[in-house]
Coordinates of C-alpha atoms and ligand atoms in Angstrom, one line a residue:
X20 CA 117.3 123.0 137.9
X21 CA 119.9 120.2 137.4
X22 CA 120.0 118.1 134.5
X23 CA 118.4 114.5 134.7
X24 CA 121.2 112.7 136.0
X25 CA 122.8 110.0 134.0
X26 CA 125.1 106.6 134.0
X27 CA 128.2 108.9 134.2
X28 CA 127.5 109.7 137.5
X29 CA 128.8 106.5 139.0
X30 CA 132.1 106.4 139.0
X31 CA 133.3 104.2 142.1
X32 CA 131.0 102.5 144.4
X33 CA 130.1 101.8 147.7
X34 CA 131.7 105.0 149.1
X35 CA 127.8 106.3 150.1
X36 CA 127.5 103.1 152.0
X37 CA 126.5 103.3 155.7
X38 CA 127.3 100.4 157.4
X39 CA 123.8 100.8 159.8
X40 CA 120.9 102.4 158.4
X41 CA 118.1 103.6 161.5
X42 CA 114.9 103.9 161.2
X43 CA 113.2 107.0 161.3
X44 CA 110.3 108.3 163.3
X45 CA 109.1 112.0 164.5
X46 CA 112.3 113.1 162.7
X47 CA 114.5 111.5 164.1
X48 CA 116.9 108.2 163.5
X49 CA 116.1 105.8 166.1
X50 CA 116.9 102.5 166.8
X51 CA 114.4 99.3 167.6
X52 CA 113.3 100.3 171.1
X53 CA 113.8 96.2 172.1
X54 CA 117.3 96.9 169.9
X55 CA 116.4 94.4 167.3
X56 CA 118.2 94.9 164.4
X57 CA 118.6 93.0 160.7
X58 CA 120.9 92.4 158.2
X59 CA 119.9 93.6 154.7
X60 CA 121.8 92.4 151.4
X61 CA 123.1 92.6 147.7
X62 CA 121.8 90.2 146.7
X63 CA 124.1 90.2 143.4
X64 CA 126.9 89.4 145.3
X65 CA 124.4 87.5 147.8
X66 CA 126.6 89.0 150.8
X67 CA 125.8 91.2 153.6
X68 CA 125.3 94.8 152.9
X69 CA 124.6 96.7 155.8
X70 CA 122.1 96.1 159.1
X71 CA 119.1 98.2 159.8
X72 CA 117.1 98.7 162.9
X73 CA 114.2 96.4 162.6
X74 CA 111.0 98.0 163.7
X75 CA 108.6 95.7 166.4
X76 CA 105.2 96.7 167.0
X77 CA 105.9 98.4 170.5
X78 CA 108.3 101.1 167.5
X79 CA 105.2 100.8 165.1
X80 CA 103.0 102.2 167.8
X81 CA 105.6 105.3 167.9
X82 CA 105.3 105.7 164.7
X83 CA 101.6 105.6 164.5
X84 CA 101.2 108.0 167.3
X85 CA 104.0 110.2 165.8
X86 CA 101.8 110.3 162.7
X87 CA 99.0 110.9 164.7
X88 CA 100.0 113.7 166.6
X89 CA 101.4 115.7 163.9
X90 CA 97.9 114.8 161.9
X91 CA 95.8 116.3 164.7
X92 CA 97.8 119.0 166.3
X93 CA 100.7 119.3 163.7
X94 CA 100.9 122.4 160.9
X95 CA 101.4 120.6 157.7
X96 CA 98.3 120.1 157.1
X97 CA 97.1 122.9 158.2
X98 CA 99.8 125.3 155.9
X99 CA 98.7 126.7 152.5
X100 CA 99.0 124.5 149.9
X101 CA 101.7 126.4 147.9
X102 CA 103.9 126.3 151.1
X103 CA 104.0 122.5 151.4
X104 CA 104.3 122.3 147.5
X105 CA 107.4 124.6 148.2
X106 CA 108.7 121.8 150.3
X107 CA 107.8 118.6 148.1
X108 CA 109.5 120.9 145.3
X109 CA 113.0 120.7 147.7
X110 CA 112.4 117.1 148.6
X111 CA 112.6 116.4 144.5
X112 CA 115.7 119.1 144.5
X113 CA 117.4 117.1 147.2
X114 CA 116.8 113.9 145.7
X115 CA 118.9 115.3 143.0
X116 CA 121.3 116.9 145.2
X117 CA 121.5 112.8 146.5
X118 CA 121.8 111.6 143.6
X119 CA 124.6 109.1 143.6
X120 CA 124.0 107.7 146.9
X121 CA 120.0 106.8 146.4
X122 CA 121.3 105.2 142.5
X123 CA 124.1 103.3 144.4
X124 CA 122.5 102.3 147.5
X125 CA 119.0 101.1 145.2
X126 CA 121.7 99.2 143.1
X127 CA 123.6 97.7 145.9
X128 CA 120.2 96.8 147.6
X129 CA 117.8 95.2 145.2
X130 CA 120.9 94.1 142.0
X131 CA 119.1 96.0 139.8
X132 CA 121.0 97.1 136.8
X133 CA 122.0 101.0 137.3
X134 CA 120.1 102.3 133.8
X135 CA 116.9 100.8 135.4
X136 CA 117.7 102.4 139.1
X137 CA 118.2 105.9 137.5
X138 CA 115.1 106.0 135.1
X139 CA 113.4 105.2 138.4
X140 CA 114.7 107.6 140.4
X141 CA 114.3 110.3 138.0
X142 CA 110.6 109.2 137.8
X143 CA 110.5 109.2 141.8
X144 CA 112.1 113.0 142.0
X145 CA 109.4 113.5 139.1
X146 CA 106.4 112.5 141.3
X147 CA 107.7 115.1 143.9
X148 CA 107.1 117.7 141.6
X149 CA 104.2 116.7 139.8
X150 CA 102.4 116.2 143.8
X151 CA 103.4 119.7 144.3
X152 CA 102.0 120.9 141.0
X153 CA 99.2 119.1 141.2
X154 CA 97.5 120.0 144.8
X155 CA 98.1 123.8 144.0
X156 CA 95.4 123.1 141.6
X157 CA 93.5 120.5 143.3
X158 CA 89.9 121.7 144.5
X159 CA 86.5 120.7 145.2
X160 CA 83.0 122.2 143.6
X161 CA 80.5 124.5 143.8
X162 CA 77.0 122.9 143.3
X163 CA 73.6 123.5 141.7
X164 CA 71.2 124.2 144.7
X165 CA 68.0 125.2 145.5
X166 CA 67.2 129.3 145.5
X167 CA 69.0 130.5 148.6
X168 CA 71.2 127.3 149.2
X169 CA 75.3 127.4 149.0
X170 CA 77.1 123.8 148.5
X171 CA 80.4 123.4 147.8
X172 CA 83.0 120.3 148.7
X173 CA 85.9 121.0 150.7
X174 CA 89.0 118.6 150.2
X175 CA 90.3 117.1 153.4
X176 CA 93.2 115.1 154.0
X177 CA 92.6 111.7 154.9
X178 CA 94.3 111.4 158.2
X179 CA 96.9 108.5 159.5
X180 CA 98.7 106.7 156.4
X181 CA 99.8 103.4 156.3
X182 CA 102.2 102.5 153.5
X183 CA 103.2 99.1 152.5
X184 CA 106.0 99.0 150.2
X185 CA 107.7 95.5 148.1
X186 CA 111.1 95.3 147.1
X187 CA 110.9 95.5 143.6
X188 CA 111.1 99.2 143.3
X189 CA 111.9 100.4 146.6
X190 CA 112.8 104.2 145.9
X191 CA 109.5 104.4 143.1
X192 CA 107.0 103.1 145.3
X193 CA 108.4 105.2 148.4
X194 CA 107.9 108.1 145.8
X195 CA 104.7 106.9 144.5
X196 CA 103.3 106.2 147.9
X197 CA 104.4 109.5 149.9
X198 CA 104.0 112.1 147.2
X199 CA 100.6 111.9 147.1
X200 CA 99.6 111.2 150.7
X201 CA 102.3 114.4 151.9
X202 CA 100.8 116.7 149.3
X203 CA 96.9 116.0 150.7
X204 CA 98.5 116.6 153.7
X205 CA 98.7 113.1 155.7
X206 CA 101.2 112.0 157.6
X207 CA 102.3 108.4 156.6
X208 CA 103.9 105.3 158.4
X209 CA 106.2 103.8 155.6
X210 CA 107.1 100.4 156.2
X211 CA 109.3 99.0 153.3
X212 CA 109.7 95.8 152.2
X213 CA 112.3 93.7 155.0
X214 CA 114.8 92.6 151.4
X215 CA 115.5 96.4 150.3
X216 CA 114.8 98.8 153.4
X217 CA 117.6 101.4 152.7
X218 CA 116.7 103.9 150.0
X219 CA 112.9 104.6 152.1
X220 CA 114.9 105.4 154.9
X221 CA 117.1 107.6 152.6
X222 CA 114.0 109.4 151.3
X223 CA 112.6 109.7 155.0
X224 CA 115.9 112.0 155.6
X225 CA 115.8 113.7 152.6
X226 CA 112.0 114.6 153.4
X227 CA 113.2 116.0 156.4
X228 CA 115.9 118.0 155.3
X229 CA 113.2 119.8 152.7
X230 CA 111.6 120.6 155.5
X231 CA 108.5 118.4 156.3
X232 CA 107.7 118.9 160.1
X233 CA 108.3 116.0 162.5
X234 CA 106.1 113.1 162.7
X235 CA 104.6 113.6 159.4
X236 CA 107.0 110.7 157.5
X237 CA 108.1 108.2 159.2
X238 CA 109.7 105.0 158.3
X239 CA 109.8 101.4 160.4
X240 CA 111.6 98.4 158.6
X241 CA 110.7 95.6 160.0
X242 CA 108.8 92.4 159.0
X243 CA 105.1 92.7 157.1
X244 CA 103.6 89.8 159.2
X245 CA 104.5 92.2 162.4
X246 CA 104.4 95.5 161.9
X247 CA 102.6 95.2 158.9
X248 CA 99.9 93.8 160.0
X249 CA 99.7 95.7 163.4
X250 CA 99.4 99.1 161.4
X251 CA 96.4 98.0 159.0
X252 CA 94.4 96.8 161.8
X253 CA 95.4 100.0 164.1
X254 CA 92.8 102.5 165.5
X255 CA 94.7 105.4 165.1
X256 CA 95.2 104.3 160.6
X257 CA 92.8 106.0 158.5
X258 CA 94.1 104.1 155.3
X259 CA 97.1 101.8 154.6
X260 CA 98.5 102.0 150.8
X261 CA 100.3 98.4 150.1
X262 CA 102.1 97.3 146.6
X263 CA 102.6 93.7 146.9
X264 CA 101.2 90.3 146.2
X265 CA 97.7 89.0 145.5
X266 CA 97.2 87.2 148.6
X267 CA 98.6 89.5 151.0
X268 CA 96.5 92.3 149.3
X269 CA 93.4 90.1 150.1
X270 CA 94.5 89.4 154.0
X271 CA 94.7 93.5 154.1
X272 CA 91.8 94.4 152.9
X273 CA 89.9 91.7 155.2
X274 CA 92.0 93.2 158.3
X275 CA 91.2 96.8 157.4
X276 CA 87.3 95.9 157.5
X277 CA 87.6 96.0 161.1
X278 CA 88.0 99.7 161.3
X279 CA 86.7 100.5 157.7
X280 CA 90.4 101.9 156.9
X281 CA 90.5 103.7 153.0
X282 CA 92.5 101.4 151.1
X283 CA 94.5 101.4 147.8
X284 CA 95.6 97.9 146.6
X285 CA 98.3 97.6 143.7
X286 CA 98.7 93.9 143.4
X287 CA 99.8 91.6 141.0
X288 CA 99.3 91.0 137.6
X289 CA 99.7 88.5 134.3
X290 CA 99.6 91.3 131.5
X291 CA 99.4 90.1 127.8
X292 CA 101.7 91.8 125.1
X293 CA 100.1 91.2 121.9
X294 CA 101.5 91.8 118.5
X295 CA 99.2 91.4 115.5
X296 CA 100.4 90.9 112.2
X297 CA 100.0 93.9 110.8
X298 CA 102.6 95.3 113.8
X299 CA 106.2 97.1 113.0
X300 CA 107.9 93.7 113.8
X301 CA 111.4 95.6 114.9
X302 CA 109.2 98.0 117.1
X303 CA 107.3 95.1 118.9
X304 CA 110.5 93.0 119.6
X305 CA 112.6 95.7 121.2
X306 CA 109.2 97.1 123.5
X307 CA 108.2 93.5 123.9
X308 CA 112.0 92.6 125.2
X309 CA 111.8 95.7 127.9
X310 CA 108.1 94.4 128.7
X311 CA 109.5 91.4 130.3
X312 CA 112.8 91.7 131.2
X313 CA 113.1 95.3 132.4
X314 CA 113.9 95.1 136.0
X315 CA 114.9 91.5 135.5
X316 CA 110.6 90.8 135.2
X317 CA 110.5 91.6 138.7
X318 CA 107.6 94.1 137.6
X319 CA 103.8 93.6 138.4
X320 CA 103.4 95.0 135.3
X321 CA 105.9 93.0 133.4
X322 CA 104.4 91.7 129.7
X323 CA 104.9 88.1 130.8
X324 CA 102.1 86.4 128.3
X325 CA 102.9 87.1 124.9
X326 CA 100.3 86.7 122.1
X327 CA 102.0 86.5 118.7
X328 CA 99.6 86.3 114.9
X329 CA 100.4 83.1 113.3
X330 CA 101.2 84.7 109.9
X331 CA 104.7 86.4 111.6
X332 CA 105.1 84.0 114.3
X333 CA 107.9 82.6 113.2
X334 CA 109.7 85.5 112.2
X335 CA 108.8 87.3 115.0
X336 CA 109.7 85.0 117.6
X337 CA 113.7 84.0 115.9
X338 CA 114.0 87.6 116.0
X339 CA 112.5 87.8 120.0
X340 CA 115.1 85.3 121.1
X341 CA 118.1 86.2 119.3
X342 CA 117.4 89.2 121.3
X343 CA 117.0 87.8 124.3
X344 CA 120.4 85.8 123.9
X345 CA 121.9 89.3 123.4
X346 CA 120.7 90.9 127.0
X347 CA 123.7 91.3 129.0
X348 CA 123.9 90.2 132.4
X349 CA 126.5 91.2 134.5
X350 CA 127.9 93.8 137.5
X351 CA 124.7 96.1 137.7
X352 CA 126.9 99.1 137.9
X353 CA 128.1 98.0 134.3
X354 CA 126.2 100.4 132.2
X355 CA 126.2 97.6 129.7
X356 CA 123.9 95.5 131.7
X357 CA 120.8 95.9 130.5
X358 CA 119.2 92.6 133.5
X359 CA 120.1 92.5 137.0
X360 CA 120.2 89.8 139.5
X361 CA 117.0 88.3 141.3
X362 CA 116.2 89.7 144.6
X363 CA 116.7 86.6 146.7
X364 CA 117.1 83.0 146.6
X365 CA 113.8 82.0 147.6
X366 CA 112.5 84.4 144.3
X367 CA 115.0 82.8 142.0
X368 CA 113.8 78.8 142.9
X369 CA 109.9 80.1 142.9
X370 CA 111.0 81.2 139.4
X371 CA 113.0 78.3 138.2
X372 CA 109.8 75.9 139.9
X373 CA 107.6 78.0 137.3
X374 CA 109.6 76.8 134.6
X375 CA 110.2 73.3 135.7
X376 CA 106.4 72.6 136.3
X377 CA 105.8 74.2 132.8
X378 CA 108.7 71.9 130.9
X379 CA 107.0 68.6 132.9
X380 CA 103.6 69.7 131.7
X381 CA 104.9 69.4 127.8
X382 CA 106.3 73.4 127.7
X383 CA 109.9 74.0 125.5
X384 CA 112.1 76.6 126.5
X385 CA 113.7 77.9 123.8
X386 CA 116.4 80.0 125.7
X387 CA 116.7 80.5 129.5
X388 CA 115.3 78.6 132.2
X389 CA 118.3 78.1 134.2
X390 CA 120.7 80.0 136.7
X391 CA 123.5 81.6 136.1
X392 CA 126.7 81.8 137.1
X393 CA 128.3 85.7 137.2
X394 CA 131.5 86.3 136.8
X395 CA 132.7 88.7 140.7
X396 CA 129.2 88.0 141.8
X397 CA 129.5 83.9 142.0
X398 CA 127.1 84.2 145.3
X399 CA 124.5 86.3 143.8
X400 CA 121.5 85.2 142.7
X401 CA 121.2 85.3 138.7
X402 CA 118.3 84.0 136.2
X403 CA 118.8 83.9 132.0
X404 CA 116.1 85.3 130.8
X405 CA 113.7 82.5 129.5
X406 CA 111.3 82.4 126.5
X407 CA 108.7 79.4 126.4
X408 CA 106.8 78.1 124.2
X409 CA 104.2 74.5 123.8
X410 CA 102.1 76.4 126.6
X411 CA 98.6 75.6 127.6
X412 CA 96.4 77.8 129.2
X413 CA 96.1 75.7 132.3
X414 CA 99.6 75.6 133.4
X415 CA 100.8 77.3 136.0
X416 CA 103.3 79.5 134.3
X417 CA 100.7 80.6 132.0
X418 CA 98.3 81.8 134.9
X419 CA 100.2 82.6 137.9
X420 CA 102.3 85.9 138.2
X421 CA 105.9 84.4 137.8
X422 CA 108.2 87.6 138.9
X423 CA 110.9 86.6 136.9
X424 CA 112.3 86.9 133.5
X425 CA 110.1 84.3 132.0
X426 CA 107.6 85.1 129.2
X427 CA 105.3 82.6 127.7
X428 CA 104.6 82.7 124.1
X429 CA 101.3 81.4 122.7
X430 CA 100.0 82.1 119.1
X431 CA 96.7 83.2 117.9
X432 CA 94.7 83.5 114.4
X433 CA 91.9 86.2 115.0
X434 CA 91.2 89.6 117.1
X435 CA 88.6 88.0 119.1
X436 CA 89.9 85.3 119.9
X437 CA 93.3 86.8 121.7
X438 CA 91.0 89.4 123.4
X439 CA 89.1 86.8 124.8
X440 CA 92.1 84.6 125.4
X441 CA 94.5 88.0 126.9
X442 CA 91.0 88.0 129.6
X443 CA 91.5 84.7 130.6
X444 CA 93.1 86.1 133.6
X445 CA 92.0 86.6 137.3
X446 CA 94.8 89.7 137.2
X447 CA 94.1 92.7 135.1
X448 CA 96.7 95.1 135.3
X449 CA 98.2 96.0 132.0
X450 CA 98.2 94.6 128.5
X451 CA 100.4 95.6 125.7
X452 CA 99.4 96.2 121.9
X453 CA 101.5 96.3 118.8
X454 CA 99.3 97.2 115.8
X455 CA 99.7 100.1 112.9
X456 CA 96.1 99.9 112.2
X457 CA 95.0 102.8 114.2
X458 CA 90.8 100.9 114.9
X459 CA 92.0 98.1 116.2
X460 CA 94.3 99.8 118.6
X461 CA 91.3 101.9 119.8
X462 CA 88.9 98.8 119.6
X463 CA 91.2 96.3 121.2
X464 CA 92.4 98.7 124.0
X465 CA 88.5 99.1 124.8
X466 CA 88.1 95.4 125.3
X467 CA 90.8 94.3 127.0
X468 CA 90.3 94.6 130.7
X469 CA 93.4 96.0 132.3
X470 CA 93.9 99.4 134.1
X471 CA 96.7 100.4 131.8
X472 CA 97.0 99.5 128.1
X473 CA 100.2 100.3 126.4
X474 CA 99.7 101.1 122.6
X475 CA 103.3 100.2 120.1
X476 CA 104.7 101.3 123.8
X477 CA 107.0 99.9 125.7
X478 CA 106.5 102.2 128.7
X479 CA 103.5 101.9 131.3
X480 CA 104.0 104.6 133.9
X481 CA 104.9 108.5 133.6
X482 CA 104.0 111.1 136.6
X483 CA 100.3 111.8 135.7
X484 CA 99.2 108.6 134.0
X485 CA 96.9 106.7 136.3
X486 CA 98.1 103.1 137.3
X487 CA 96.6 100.5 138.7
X488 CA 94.4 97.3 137.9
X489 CA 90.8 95.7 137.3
X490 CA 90.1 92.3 139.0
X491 CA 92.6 90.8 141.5
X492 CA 95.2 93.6 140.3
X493 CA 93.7 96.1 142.5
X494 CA 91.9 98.9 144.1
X495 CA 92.6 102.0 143.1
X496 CA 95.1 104.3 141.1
X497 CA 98.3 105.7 141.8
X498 CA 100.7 108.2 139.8
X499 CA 98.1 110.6 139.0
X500 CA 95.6 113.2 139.6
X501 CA 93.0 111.3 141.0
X502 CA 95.4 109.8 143.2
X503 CA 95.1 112.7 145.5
X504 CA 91.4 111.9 145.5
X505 CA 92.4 108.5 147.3
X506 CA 94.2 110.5 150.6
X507 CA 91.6 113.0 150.7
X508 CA 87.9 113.2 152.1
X509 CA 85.2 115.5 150.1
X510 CA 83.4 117.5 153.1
X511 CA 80.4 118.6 151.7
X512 CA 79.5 122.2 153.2
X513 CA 75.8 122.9 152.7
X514 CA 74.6 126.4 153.9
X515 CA 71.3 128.6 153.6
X516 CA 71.5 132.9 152.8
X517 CA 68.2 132.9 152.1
X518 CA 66.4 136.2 153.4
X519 CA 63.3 134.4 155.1
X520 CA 64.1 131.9 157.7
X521 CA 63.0 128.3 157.3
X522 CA 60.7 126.7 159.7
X523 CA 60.7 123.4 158.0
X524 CA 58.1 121.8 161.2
X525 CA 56.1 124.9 161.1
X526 CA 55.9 125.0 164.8
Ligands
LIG610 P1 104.5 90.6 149.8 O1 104.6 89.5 150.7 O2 103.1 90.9 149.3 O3 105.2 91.8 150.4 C1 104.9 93.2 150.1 C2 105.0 94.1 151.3 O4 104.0 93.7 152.2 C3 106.3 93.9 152.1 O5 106.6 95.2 152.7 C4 106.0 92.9 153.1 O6 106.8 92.9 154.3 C5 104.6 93.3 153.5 N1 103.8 92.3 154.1 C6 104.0 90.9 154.1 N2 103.0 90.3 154.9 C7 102.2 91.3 155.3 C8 101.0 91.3 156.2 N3 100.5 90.1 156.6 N4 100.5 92.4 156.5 C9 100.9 93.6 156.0 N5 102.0 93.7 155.2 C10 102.7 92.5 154.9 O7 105.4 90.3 148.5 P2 106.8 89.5 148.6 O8 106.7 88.4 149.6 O9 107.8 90.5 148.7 O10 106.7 88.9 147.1 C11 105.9 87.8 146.9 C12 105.3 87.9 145.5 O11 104.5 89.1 145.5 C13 106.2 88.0 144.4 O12 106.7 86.8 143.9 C14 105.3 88.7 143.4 O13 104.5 87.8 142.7 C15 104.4 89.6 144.2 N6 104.8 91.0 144.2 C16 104.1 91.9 143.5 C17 104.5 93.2 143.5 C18 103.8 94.2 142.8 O14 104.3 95.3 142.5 N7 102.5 94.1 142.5 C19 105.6 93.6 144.3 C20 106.3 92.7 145.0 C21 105.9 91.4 145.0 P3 108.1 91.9 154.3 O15 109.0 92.4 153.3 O16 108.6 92.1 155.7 O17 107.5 90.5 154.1
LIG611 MG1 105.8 87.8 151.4

């Protein structure tokens, strides 16, 4: 097995670059059937980067029935398990044999900086592997039962997948998405978000070249309000799987009622980061500056409320934004740049709003909250990273998800009070913890409600930890184990050896 790949890998870019990317359905690149067609773009430079065939409904219903066909009369789902982990093992060996091109075009698509695009990608080839680990061991039970009685669950796959990807990590949520669903043995409609469609459609290929039989992945850019919203009210869709925001998560669900589709929901969040004073100060400014700014905050996840004791506030926080003046912004290829650009225009003024409604309301912002010019990339669409402070728990910066760099900082004198404050939140997705006292970790972890609590951590998400969120965060849990449990059905098999026959009427 290769080596996890690192920074030195990219040496001169763009030479992976297609200049049209097609989308893909029963294995094979297509275009739009109508010939519709959009442009997709790097949005550090903010110019053009390529144009992709943009799905309509008439090409989501392909898709569907592609997925259906190979569901119902296909042989993936039908092969032993160890043969289609044998595949999902090649996919991951592929991805790795692909390297470059899926770092470079998830760079070039979505500005991220290229350390955070190849920790991601090596956590994508990672799911791969731990899907094709994990369904080789995956099984139902054998129950207690009356004298004579056999019971036992059979695992089924689900059927017809839809998947609704966002643009925040397009190659990770492909990964997150298709692993799972491919190893129960679905087939799955994939349609990624319209600002960053390229790298699904690179990992649509790369499934194929494993190995996965026609129809069984298939990928439709093309815009959520259309397509998307065709496949979660579809017949033929046994479940959709969307990442995404709040709102839309809610319109899905509603829509999927009609048909009672399965659904998984990983929505937004407003996770607290909480250092106590007892916390290794160093420790919980370098995890709490990768809380919020990795993937330039652009992360449900991302620690954007931070709760700080008032007996190290001050010390805490000089330290927090001399930091924070330190990130480097720059060319994301730079392996110096630790924060890339903002995905779009439209993301970077809903960001700088945040912070403009939060200054008129009474907020300071100690560093950040303006744009910034980069020098090579003077169209691109950059955002210092912001730290405020004066907050109230009523603005909007404080309550809404910001997806941004911007972290409010509020202060707090007891336990119970920043529990109960860190809950104030319709989101619960993840909360953060810095503490050496090993009780309050456990105690406070208990209380705070959030799917995924990170303890003196700065990481959320490795292939096997469940994540996903209480409240309006979501339904449901990806990246692990039980995940599988979410694209499968447990048939229950009930049978009778008995030696006398039963005549339960007695007629
Ligand atoms: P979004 O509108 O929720 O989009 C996510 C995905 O859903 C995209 O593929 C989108 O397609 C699709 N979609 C849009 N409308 C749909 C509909 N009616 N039916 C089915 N699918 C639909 O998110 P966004 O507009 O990209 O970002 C808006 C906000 O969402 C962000 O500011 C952030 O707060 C939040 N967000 C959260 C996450 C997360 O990981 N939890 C990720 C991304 C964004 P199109 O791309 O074609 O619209
Ligand atoms: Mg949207």
């Amino acid at each position: 097995m290769k080596e996890t790949v690192t920074n030195e890998l990219i040496t001169e870019v763009g030479t992976m670059k297609r200049d049209h990317y097609q989308m893909i359905i029963n294995g094979q690149r297509v275009e739009s059937v109508a010939n519709e067609v959009m442009d997709t773009y790097n949005p550090a430079k903010g110019e053009k980067l390529a144009t992709v065939a943009k799905a309509t409904r008439e090409d989501a219903e392909k898709a569907v029935q592609a997925a259906r066909e190979s569901f119902d009369h296909g042989k993936w789902r039908r092969w032993p398990v160890g043969r289609r982990a044998r595949v999902m093992n090649k996919i991951a060996e592929i991805m790795r044999d692909r390297f470059k091109e899926l770092v470079e075009m998830e760079v070039l698509n979505s500005g991220k900086s290229v350390g955070a695009a190849i920790a991601q990608i090596n956590q994508a080839v990672e799911d791969f592997e731990f899907y094709a680990g994990a369904i080789v061991g995956h099984r139902g039970t054998v129950n207690n039962m009356p004298y004579g009685f056999f019971n036992y669950t059979h695992k089924e796959p689900v059927g017809v997948c839809a998947q609704i990807i966002p643009w925040n990590y397009p190659v990770m949520m492909a990964a997150w998405k298709i692993a799972p669903a491919i190893a129960a043995g679905c087939s799955v409609v994939v349609k990624p978000a319209s600002l960053t469609p390229v790298t699904a459609i690179l990992i649509n290929e790369i499934c194929h070249e494993a190995g996965v039989p026609e129809g069984v992945v298939n990928t439709i850019p093309g815009s959520g309000a259309v397509v998307g919203d065709y496949l979660v009210e579809h017949e033929d869709v046994d479940k959709v799987a969307f990442t995404g925001s709040t709102p839309i998560g809610k319109d899905i669900m509603a829509k999927a009622s009609g048909t009672l589709k399965r659904i998984t929901l990983e929505l937004g969040g407003k996770s607290p980061n909480i250092v106590f004073e007892d916390a290794d100060i160093d420790a919980a400014v370098a995890g709490s500056l990768f809380g919020i700014y990795f993937n330039t905050g652009q992360s449900c996840e991302a620690r954007s409320r931070m709760f700080v004791h008032e007996s190290i506030y001050d010390k805490y926080l000089e330290k927090f934004v001399e930091k924070t003046k330190k990130l480097n912004l720059g060319d994301p290829f730079d392996k110096a740049t630790h924060v890339g650009s903002i995905i779009s225009r439209e993301q970077l003024e809903i960001i700088d709003g945040y912070v403009n409604s939060a200054v008129e309301d009474g907020a300071t912002v100690l560093t950040g909250g303006e744009e910034l010019t980069i020098e090579g990339h003077e169209n691109g669409h950059w955002y210092a990273p912001t730290v405020i402070v004066d907050v109230t728990p009523d603005m909007a910066a404080v309550r809404e998800e910001i997806f941004g760099p911007v972290v409010v900082v509020e202060k707090f004198s007891d336990e119970k009070d920043v529990v109960a404050r860190a809950n104030d939140s319709r989101y619960g997705l993840a909360a953060a913890i810095w503490t050496t006292d090993q009780g309050r970790a456990t105690r406070v972890s208990h209380q705070l409600e959030a799917g995924v609590v990170m303890v003196n951590s700065p990481f959320s998400a490795f292939p096997g930890t469940p994540f996903g969120g209480y409240k309006e965060s979501g339904i449901g849990r990806e990246l692990a184990v039980e995940s599988l449990d979410l694209y499968m059905e447990d048939k229950s098999v009930l049978s009778y050896y008995g030696s006398k026959p039963i005549n339960p009427f007695g007629v």
